[in-house]
Amino acid sequence: MGITQRTQVAIIGAGPSGLLLGALLAQAGVDAVIVEQRSADYVLGRIRAGVLERGTVELLERVGVADRLHREGLPHNGFDLCFGGARHRIDLHRLTQGKRVVVYGQTEVTRDLMDHRAAKGLITYYEAQDVAVLDFDGEHPRVTFTHQGQATELHCQFIAGCDGFHGVCRASVPPQAITQHERVYPFGWLGVLSRTPPVAEELIYSNHERGFALCSMRSHTLSRYYVQCSLQDRVENWSDEAFWDELRLRLDPQAAAQLVTGASIEKSIAPLRSFVAEPMRFGSLFLAGDAAHIVPPTGAKGLNLAASDVHYLSTSLIEFFKEGSRAGIDTYSQRCLSRVWKASRFSWWFTSLMHRFPQTELSGGAIGYRLQQAELEYLVQSEAAMTVLAENYIGLPF
Ligand code: RFL
Ligand code: PHB
């Protein structure tokens, strides 16, 4: 015999979307259970995002999990664009009348939200197998899964699909009910985490003839670097030395000279993709975060978009349970997608501006590269163009 449980909201996925939604609902007294297919350690082992917009920080503050973020997070007032062998600062703070971003790893956000969930005694089923979302087009949605060998059935009013790009929720929607827009870029990012001091105090985004490079960080002693690589590249074929040599070549002479290298703690290749699924609601099933959309990481928007979806979803569900209003639920998809498409546009634009594209692409080859240099020169000379970049980078309002 299996176990049957009841909850108001079943959340699928304990990534940042699912955990943040769980915290916001719990704070409002809405009952939610999280079902995650991996272990907590596995989820914490993924090195991903590093840049948080103000709106994301505010949500974490609202649920009371921002103490460590305020202690250890690094506020950044700007970043550098590097091209033609020189760096040019984008002064986010000045261009946006005092706004900034915070560098604080997704792993740490996830850990803080997990600790908060555990401290409140909220239920998360980790290592759930064969998760299925059922009957979300009717009155009685259900989630079924196997947990520690027990068949479990979760009866709920709503299902939140926070299960990432490869999750089960979007895949369970009938194909005729969903439109999926996708662009896969003809390159990837090779990322390295190393226990070395960052090359500069702020991030450096570099456009170089050999390809894009990014210098980021997690703390004053932990650096995160990326170089554009071929989709055919295998991480095993990139020695640490080869990575550092390639990164150095793509930076300006001063940064190249200052770069401190060391053993990699993590090294991985990520493909780059723009993807949006429309709509984001199907009856009682809501998609949020990477389950509904993917942006290339160049604009640092993925985690922040997940947070804005979760803001819209939590307020919609709280409105329903506290006031009996369906207004938020009915406009959820439209409100999310309006912001999602703007962030997708920005991420696509910034990716197109900064990477080397193959000759065969419209923006590729030598002419594509010369056009990028012209746009970059214009960008750093034009207050208007820099303001557009800054406004999008610090995050559109939600
Ligand atoms: P996640 O983090 O993928 O979490 C989904 C969770 O669902 C679980 N799951 C299932 N659970 C139950 N049943 C199933 N059938 C399930 N299938 C999957 C998974 O195990 C997982 O735990 O999605 P979420 O929560 O929507 O969060 C999205 C963010 O993770 C993502 O957008 C960002 O990491 C993107 N991103 C960045 N975003 C930023 O805002 N700023 C950045 O600087 C930034 N840098 C990045 C990035 C992503 C990167 N990669 C590798 C994709 C840099 C990189 C390299
Ligand atoms: C990161 O630190 O991992 C990072 C920072 C900025 C980006 C993408 C990734 O645009």
PDB file of N, CA, C and O in Angstrom, residues 81-83 183-187 189 205-209 211-213 228 272-274 295-300 343-358 361-376 379 389:
ATOM      1  N   LEU A  81      33.795  46.086 -20.056  1.00  0.00           N
ATOM      2  CA  LEU A  81      33.740  45.473 -21.377  1.00  0.00           C
ATOM      3  C   LEU A  81      35.156  45.556 -21.918  1.00  0.00           C
ATOM      4  O   LEU A  81      35.783  46.619 -21.866  1.00  0.00           O
ATOM      5  N   CYS A  82      35.663  44.439 -22.418  1.00  0.00           N
ATOM      6  CA  CYS A  82      37.030  44.423 -22.949  1.00  0.00           C
ATOM      7  C   CYS A  82      36.970  44.101 -24.435  1.00  0.00           C
ATOM      8  O   CYS A  82      36.333  43.121 -24.829  1.00  0.00           O
ATOM      9  N   PHE A  83      37.558  44.956 -25.254  1.00  0.00           N
ATOM     10  CA  PHE A  83      37.665  44.677 -26.704  1.00  0.00           C
ATOM     11  C   PHE A  83      38.795  45.519 -27.271  1.00  0.00           C
ATOM     12  O   PHE A  83      39.170  46.539 -26.674  1.00  0.00           O
ATOM     13  N   ARG A 183      16.486  28.592 -29.860  1.00  0.00           N
ATOM     14  CA  ARG A 183      17.683  28.820 -30.667  1.00  0.00           C
ATOM     15  C   ARG A 183      18.878  28.241 -29.908  1.00  0.00           C
ATOM     16  O   ARG A 183      19.132  28.620 -28.757  1.00  0.00           O
ATOM     17  N   VAL A 184      19.589  27.326 -30.559  1.00  0.00           N
ATOM     18  CA  VAL A 184      20.804  26.774 -29.947  1.00  0.00           C
ATOM     19  C   VAL A 184      21.979  27.490 -30.595  1.00  0.00           C
ATOM     20  O   VAL A 184      22.060  27.588 -31.818  1.00  0.00           O
ATOM     21  N   TYR A 185      22.885  28.040 -29.787  1.00  0.00           N
ATOM     22  CA  TYR A 185      24.019  28.804 -30.317  1.00  0.00           C
ATOM     23  C   TYR A 185      25.130  27.843 -30.746  1.00  0.00           C
ATOM     24  O   TYR A 185      25.274  26.776 -30.144  1.00  0.00           O
ATOM     25  N   PRO A 186      25.913  28.242 -31.747  1.00  0.00           N
ATOM     26  CA  PRO A 186      26.916  27.311 -32.285  1.00  0.00           C
ATOM     27  C   PRO A 186      28.221  27.288 -31.479  1.00  0.00           C
ATOM     28  O   PRO A 186      29.297  27.206 -32.048  1.00  0.00           O
ATOM     29  N   PHE A 187      28.132  27.383 -30.150  1.00  0.00           N
ATOM     30  CA  PHE A 187      29.320  27.320 -29.275  1.00  0.00           C
ATOM     31  C   PHE A 187      28.857  27.070 -27.848  1.00  0.00           C
ATOM     32  O   PHE A 187      27.654  27.118 -27.561  1.00  0.00           O
ATOM     33  N   TRP A 189      30.214  27.335 -23.357  1.00  0.00           N
ATOM     34  CA  TRP A 189      31.105  28.003 -22.404  1.00  0.00           C
ATOM     35  C   TRP A 189      31.834  26.923 -21.617  1.00  0.00           C
ATOM     36  O   TRP A 189      31.190  26.038 -21.041  1.00  0.00           O
ATOM     37  N   TYR A 205      33.784  41.265 -19.171  1.00  0.00           N
ATOM     38  CA  TYR A 205      33.218  40.565 -20.327  1.00  0.00           C
ATOM     39  C   TYR A 205      34.085  40.937 -21.514  1.00  0.00           C
ATOM     40  O   TYR A 205      34.180  42.121 -21.855  1.00  0.00           O
ATOM     41  N   SER A 206      34.715  39.935 -22.147  1.00  0.00           N
ATOM     42  CA  SER A 206      35.678  40.240 -23.199  1.00  0.00           C
ATOM     43  C   SER A 206      35.263  39.689 -24.565  1.00  0.00           C
ATOM     44  O   SER A 206      34.941  38.509 -24.698  1.00  0.00           O
ATOM     45  N   ASN A 207      35.276  40.590 -25.563  1.00  0.00           N
ATOM     46  CA  ASN A 207      35.091  40.186 -26.954  1.00  0.00           C
ATOM     47  C   ASN A 207      36.483  40.116 -27.567  1.00  0.00           C
ATOM     48  O   ASN A 207      37.202  41.116 -27.612  1.00  0.00           O
ATOM     49  N   HIS A 208      36.889  38.930 -28.027  1.00  0.00           N
ATOM     50  CA  HIS A 208      38.221  38.765 -28.611  1.00  0.00           C
ATOM     51  C   HIS A 208      38.105  37.948 -29.889  1.00  0.00           C
ATOM     52  O   HIS A 208      37.187  37.130 -30.034  1.00  0.00           O
ATOM     53  N   GLU A 209      39.042  38.199 -30.783  1.00  0.00           N
ATOM     54  CA  GLU A 209      39.058  37.471 -32.059  1.00  0.00           C
ATOM     55  C   GLU A 209      39.042  35.955 -31.852  1.00  0.00           C
ATOM     56  O   GLU A 209      38.483  35.215 -32.652  1.00  0.00           O
ATOM     57  N   GLY A 211      37.522  34.490 -29.437  1.00  0.00           N
ATOM     58  CA  GLY A 211      36.257  34.108 -28.806  1.00  0.00           C
ATOM     59  C   GLY A 211      36.043  34.867 -27.511  1.00  0.00           C
ATOM     60  O   GLY A 211      36.944  35.528 -26.980  1.00  0.00           O
ATOM     61  N   PHE A 212      34.827  34.733 -26.970  1.00  0.00           N
ATOM     62  CA  PHE A 212      34.418  35.430 -25.752  1.00  0.00           C
ATOM     63  C   PHE A 212      35.158  34.883 -24.516  1.00  0.00           C
ATOM     64  O   PHE A 212      35.532  33.717 -24.472  1.00  0.00           O
ATOM     65  N   ALA A 213      35.350  35.752 -23.529  1.00  0.00           N
ATOM     66  CA  ALA A 213      35.834  35.299 -22.211  1.00  0.00           C
ATOM     67  C   ALA A 213      35.143  36.123 -21.133  1.00  0.00           C
ATOM     68  O   ALA A 213      34.756  37.273 -21.375  1.00  0.00           O
ATOM     69  N   GLN A 228      34.608  30.992 -24.320  1.00  0.00           N
ATOM     70  CA  GLN A 228      33.798  30.405 -25.386  1.00  0.00           C
ATOM     71  C   GLN A 228      34.560  29.219 -25.959  1.00  0.00           C
ATOM     72  O   GLN A 228      35.763  29.320 -26.201  1.00  0.00           O
ATOM     73  N   LEU A 272      24.868  26.833 -25.011  1.00  0.00           N
ATOM     74  CA  LEU A 272      24.113  28.088 -24.870  1.00  0.00           C
ATOM     75  C   LEU A 272      22.834  27.998 -25.698  1.00  0.00           C
ATOM     76  O   LEU A 272      22.871  27.576 -26.863  1.00  0.00           O
ATOM     77  N   ARG A 273      21.732  28.426 -25.089  1.00  0.00           N
ATOM     78  CA  ARG A 273      20.436  28.256 -25.726  1.00  0.00           C
ATOM     79  C   ARG A 273      19.512  29.398 -25.338  1.00  0.00           C
ATOM     80  O   ARG A 273      19.561  29.892 -24.213  1.00  0.00           O
ATOM     81  N   SER A 274      18.676  29.824 -26.289  1.00  0.00           N
ATOM     82  CA  SER A 274      17.539  30.694 -25.971  1.00  0.00           C
ATOM     83  C   SER A 274      16.302  29.831 -26.162  1.00  0.00           C
ATOM     84  O   SER A 274      16.153  29.195 -27.223  1.00  0.00           O
ATOM     85  N   VAL A 295      17.891  31.178 -20.996  1.00  0.00           N
ATOM     86  CA  VAL A 295      18.604  32.250 -21.695  1.00  0.00           C
ATOM     87  C   VAL A 295      20.089  31.895 -21.719  1.00  0.00           C
ATOM     88  O   VAL A 295      20.571  31.221 -20.803  1.00  0.00           O
ATOM     89  N   PRO A 296      20.831  32.341 -22.738  1.00  0.00           N
ATOM     90  CA  PRO A 296      22.281  32.144 -22.662  1.00  0.00           C
ATOM     91  C   PRO A 296      22.811  32.952 -21.482  1.00  0.00           C
ATOM     92  O   PRO A 296      22.268  34.021 -21.176  1.00  0.00           O
ATOM     93  N   PRO A 297      23.844  32.459 -20.764  1.00  0.00           N
ATOM     94  CA  PRO A 297      24.244  33.092 -19.502  1.00  0.00           C
ATOM     95  C   PRO A 297      24.908  34.466 -19.616  1.00  0.00           C
ATOM     96  O   PRO A 297      25.160  35.113 -18.597  1.00  0.00           O
ATOM     97  N   THR A 298      25.156  34.938 -20.820  1.00  0.00           N
ATOM     98  CA  THR A 298      25.899  36.187 -21.009  1.00  0.00           C
ATOM     99  C   THR A 298      25.314  37.372 -20.231  1.00  0.00           C
ATOM    100  O   THR A 298      26.056  38.205 -19.739  1.00  0.00           O
ATOM    101  N   GLY A 299      24.003  37.468 -20.126  1.00  0.00           N
ATOM    102  CA  GLY A 299      23.423  38.609 -19.403  1.00  0.00           C
ATOM    103  C   GLY A 299      23.183  38.340 -17.928  1.00  0.00           C
ATOM    104  O   GLY A 299      22.674  39.205 -17.211  1.00  0.00           O
ATOM    105  N   ALA A 300      23.531  37.128 -17.436  1.00  0.00           N
ATOM    106  CA  ALA A 300      23.315  36.733 -16.031  1.00  0.00           C
ATOM    107  C   ALA A 300      21.836  36.820 -15.632  1.00  0.00           C
ATOM    108  O   ALA A 300      21.501  37.279 -14.547  1.00  0.00           O
ATOM    109  N   ALA A 343      13.975  39.914 -21.214  1.00  0.00           N
ATOM    110  CA  ALA A 343      15.270  39.401 -20.739  1.00  0.00           C
ATOM    111  C   ALA A 343      15.892  38.481 -21.788  1.00  0.00           C
ATOM    112  O   ALA A 343      17.119  38.447 -21.945  1.00  0.00           O
ATOM    113  N   SER A 344      15.053  37.739 -22.518  1.00  0.00           N
ATOM    114  CA  SER A 344      15.572  36.862 -23.581  1.00  0.00           C
ATOM    115  C   SER A 344      16.184  37.709 -24.694  1.00  0.00           C
ATOM    116  O   SER A 344      17.242  37.371 -25.233  1.00  0.00           O
ATOM    117  N   ARG A 345      15.514  38.796 -25.017  1.00  0.00           N
ATOM    118  CA  ARG A 345      16.049  39.691 -26.044  1.00  0.00           C
ATOM    119  C   ARG A 345      17.410  40.244 -25.619  1.00  0.00           C
ATOM    120  O   ARG A 345      18.374  40.226 -26.372  1.00  0.00           O
ATOM    121  N   PHE A 346      17.486  40.700 -24.380  1.00  0.00           N
ATOM    122  CA  PHE A 346      18.741  41.269 -23.884  1.00  0.00           C
ATOM    123  C   PHE A 346      19.854  40.212 -23.895  1.00  0.00           C
ATOM    124  O   PHE A 346      20.970  40.488 -24.355  1.00  0.00           O
ATOM    125  N   SER A 347      19.557  39.021 -23.421  1.00  0.00           N
ATOM    126  CA  SER A 347      20.577  37.954 -23.353  1.00  0.00           C
ATOM    127  C   SER A 347      21.042  37.559 -24.749  1.00  0.00           C
ATOM    128  O   SER A 347      22.227  37.295 -24.973  1.00  0.00           O
ATOM    129  N   TRP A 348      20.115  37.501 -25.690  1.00  0.00           N
ATOM    130  CA  TRP A 348      20.452  37.179 -27.084  1.00  0.00           C
ATOM    131  C   TRP A 348      21.335  38.284 -27.673  1.00  0.00           C
ATOM    132  O   TRP A 348      22.353  38.017 -28.312  1.00  0.00           O
ATOM    133  N   TRP A 349      20.956  39.542 -27.414  1.00  0.00           N
ATOM    134  CA  TRP A 349      21.727  40.676 -27.948  1.00  0.00           C
ATOM    135  C   TRP A 349      23.152  40.684 -27.389  1.00  0.00           C
ATOM    136  O   TRP A 349      24.134  40.819 -28.127  1.00  0.00           O
ATOM    137  N   PHE A 350      23.282  40.527 -26.075  1.00  0.00           N
ATOM    138  CA  PHE A 350      24.597  40.601 -25.434  1.00  0.00           C
ATOM    139  C   PHE A 350      25.469  39.407 -25.877  1.00  0.00           C
ATOM    140  O   PHE A 350      26.667  39.547 -26.100  1.00  0.00           O
ATOM    141  N   THR A 351      24.819  38.255 -26.043  1.00  0.00           N
ATOM    142  CA  THR A 351      25.536  37.069 -26.535  1.00  0.00           C
ATOM    143  C   THR A 351      26.034  37.323 -27.959  1.00  0.00           C
ATOM    144  O   THR A 351      27.193  37.054 -28.286  1.00  0.00           O
ATOM    145  N   SER A 352      25.160  37.884 -28.801  1.00  0.00           N
ATOM    146  CA  SER A 352      25.511  38.141 -30.207  1.00  0.00           C
ATOM    147  C   SER A 352      26.640  39.164 -30.322  1.00  0.00           C
ATOM    148  O   SER A 352      27.503  39.064 -31.190  1.00  0.00           O
ATOM    149  N   LEU A 353      26.639  40.131 -29.410  1.00  0.00           N
ATOM    150  CA  LEU A 353      27.659  41.186 -29.440  1.00  0.00           C
ATOM    151  C   LEU A 353      29.040  40.666 -29.010  1.00  0.00           C
ATOM    152  O   LEU A 353      30.055  41.160 -29.494  1.00  0.00           O
ATOM    153  N   MET A 354      29.068  39.692 -28.100  1.00  0.00           N
ATOM    154  CA  MET A 354      30.326  39.336 -27.439  1.00  0.00           C
ATOM    155  C   MET A 354      31.018  38.077 -27.973  1.00  0.00           C
ATOM    156  O   MET A 354      32.182  37.847 -27.665  1.00  0.00           O
ATOM    157  N   HIS A 355      30.309  37.232 -28.725  1.00  0.00           N
ATOM    158  CA  HIS A 355      30.905  35.950 -29.137  1.00  0.00           C
ATOM    159  C   HIS A 355      31.347  35.952 -30.594  1.00  0.00           C
ATOM    160  O   HIS A 355      30.793  36.676 -31.428  1.00  0.00           O
ATOM    161  N   ARG A 356      32.291  35.098 -30.913  1.00  0.00           N
ATOM    162  CA  ARG A 356      32.688  34.855 -32.308  1.00  0.00           C
ATOM    163  C   ARG A 356      31.706  33.863 -32.904  1.00  0.00           C
ATOM    164  O   ARG A 356      31.489  32.794 -32.331  1.00  0.00           O
ATOM    165  N   PHE A 357      31.108  34.210 -34.037  1.00  0.00           N
ATOM    166  CA  PHE A 357      30.172  33.309 -34.718  1.00  0.00           C
ATOM    167  C   PHE A 357      30.842  32.733 -35.962  1.00  0.00           C
ATOM    168  O   PHE A 357      31.666  33.412 -36.592  1.00  0.00           O
ATOM    169  N   PRO A 358      30.487  31.490 -36.325  1.00  0.00           N
ATOM    170  CA  PRO A 358      31.083  30.912 -37.532  1.00  0.00           C
ATOM    171  C   PRO A 358      30.696  31.692 -38.788  1.00  0.00           C
ATOM    172  O   PRO A 358      29.655  32.352 -38.828  1.00  0.00           O
ATOM    173  N   GLU A 361      27.129  31.974 -40.283  1.00  0.00           N
ATOM    174  CA  GLU A 361      26.021  32.700 -39.647  1.00  0.00           C
ATOM    175  C   GLU A 361      25.949  34.119 -40.195  1.00  0.00           C
ATOM    176  O   GLU A 361      26.966  34.707 -40.575  1.00  0.00           O
ATOM    177  N   LEU A 362      24.760  34.693 -40.144  1.00  0.00           N
ATOM    178  CA  LEU A 362      24.548  36.051 -40.603  1.00  0.00           C
ATOM    179  C   LEU A 362      25.508  37.031 -39.906  1.00  0.00           C
ATOM    180  O   LEU A 362      26.057  37.935 -40.517  1.00  0.00           O
ATOM    181  N   SER A 363      25.692  36.820 -38.596  1.00  0.00           N
ATOM    182  CA  SER A 363      26.546  37.721 -37.820  1.00  0.00           C
ATOM    183  C   SER A 363      27.967  37.184 -37.693  1.00  0.00           C
ATOM    184  O   SER A 363      28.712  37.591 -36.817  1.00  0.00           O
ATOM    185  N   GLY A 364      28.344  36.227 -38.577  1.00  0.00           N
ATOM    186  CA  GLY A 364      29.626  35.539 -38.384  1.00  0.00           C
ATOM    187  C   GLY A 364      30.758  36.055 -39.242  1.00  0.00           C
ATOM    188  O   GLY A 364      30.634  37.057 -39.953  1.00  0.00           O
ATOM    189  N   GLY A 365      31.881  35.342 -39.115  1.00  0.00           N
ATOM    190  CA  GLY A 365      33.054  35.619 -39.932  1.00  0.00           C
ATOM    191  C   GLY A 365      33.677  36.969 -39.653  1.00  0.00           C
ATOM    192  O   GLY A 365      33.387  37.619 -38.640  1.00  0.00           O
ATOM    193  N   ALA A 366      34.544  37.401 -40.573  1.00  0.00           N
ATOM    194  CA  ALA A 366      35.306  38.639 -40.379  1.00  0.00           C
ATOM    195  C   ALA A 366      34.393  39.858 -40.357  1.00  0.00           C
ATOM    196  O   ALA A 366      34.578  40.780 -39.561  1.00  0.00           O
ATOM    197  N   ILE A 367      33.369  39.881 -41.203  1.00  0.00           N
ATOM    198  CA  ILE A 367      32.486  41.058 -41.244  1.00  0.00           C
ATOM    199  C   ILE A 367      31.688  41.146 -39.933  1.00  0.00           C
ATOM    200  O   ILE A 367      31.521  42.236 -39.371  1.00  0.00           O
ATOM    201  N   GLY A 368      31.254  40.008 -39.444  1.00  0.00           N
ATOM    202  CA  GLY A 368      30.514  39.993 -38.174  1.00  0.00           C
ATOM    203  C   GLY A 368      31.382  40.562 -37.052  1.00  0.00           C
ATOM    204  O   GLY A 368      30.925  41.361 -36.226  1.00  0.00           O
ATOM    205  N   TYR A 369      32.652  40.175 -37.039  1.00  0.00           N
ATOM    206  CA  TYR A 369      33.576  40.629 -36.005  1.00  0.00           C
ATOM    207  C   TYR A 369      33.802  42.143 -36.110  1.00  0.00           C
ATOM    208  O   TYR A 369      33.771  42.858 -35.108  1.00  0.00           O
ATOM    209  N   ARG A 370      33.972  42.656 -37.330  1.00  0.00           N
ATOM    210  CA  ARG A 370      34.177  44.101 -37.510  1.00  0.00           C
ATOM    211  C   ARG A 370      32.932  44.883 -37.077  1.00  0.00           C
ATOM    212  O   ARG A 370      33.025  45.957 -36.491  1.00  0.00           O
ATOM    213  N   LEU A 371      31.761  44.326 -37.394  1.00  0.00           N
ATOM    214  CA  LEU A 371      30.514  44.995 -36.994  1.00  0.00           C
ATOM    215  C   LEU A 371      30.398  45.023 -35.464  1.00  0.00           C
ATOM    216  O   LEU A 371      29.945  46.013 -34.881  1.00  0.00           O
ATOM    217  N   GLN A 372      30.820  43.949 -34.810  1.00  0.00           N
ATOM    218  CA  GLN A 372      30.806  43.926 -33.334  1.00  0.00           C
ATOM    219  C   GLN A 372      31.718  45.008 -32.767  1.00  0.00           C
ATOM    220  O   GLN A 372      31.350  45.703 -31.813  1.00  0.00           O
ATOM    221  N   GLN A 373      32.919  45.158 -33.365  1.00  0.00           N
ATOM    222  CA  GLN A 373      33.863  46.183 -32.864  1.00  0.00           C
ATOM    223  C   GLN A 373      33.244  47.570 -32.999  1.00  0.00           C
ATOM    224  O   GLN A 373      33.365  48.413 -32.117  1.00  0.00           O
ATOM    225  N   ALA A 374      32.559  47.802 -34.131  1.00  0.00           N
ATOM    226  CA  ALA A 374      31.921  49.100 -34.354  1.00  0.00           C
ATOM    227  C   ALA A 374      30.840  49.333 -33.301  1.00  0.00           C
ATOM    228  O   ALA A 374      30.744  50.428 -32.725  1.00  0.00           O
ATOM    229  N   GLU A 375      30.046  48.311 -33.021  1.00  0.00           N
ATOM    230  CA  GLU A 375      28.976  48.474 -32.029  1.00  0.00           C
ATOM    231  C   GLU A 375      29.556  48.686 -30.627  1.00  0.00           C
ATOM    232  O   GLU A 375      29.056  49.523 -29.865  1.00  0.00           O
ATOM    233  N   LEU A 376      30.623  47.968 -30.303  1.00  0.00           N
ATOM    234  CA  LEU A 376      31.238  48.128 -28.978  1.00  0.00           C
ATOM    235  C   LEU A 376      31.822  49.530 -28.811  1.00  0.00           C
ATOM    236  O   LEU A 376      31.674  50.159 -27.757  1.00  0.00           O
ATOM    237  N   LEU A 379      29.004  51.842 -28.344  1.00  0.00           N
ATOM    238  CA  LEU A 379      28.402  51.610 -27.025  1.00  0.00           C
ATOM    239  C   LEU A 379      29.124  52.388 -25.923  1.00  0.00           C
ATOM    240  O   LEU A 379      28.493  53.062 -25.112  1.00  0.00           O
ATOM    241  N   LEU A 389      22.172  49.307 -21.869  1.00  0.00           N
ATOM    242  CA  LEU A 389      22.867  48.116 -21.370  1.00  0.00           C
ATOM    243  C   LEU A 389      22.729  48.021 -19.845  1.00  0.00           C
ATOM    244  O   LEU A 389      22.362  46.975 -19.298  1.00  0.00           O
TER     245      LEU A 389
END
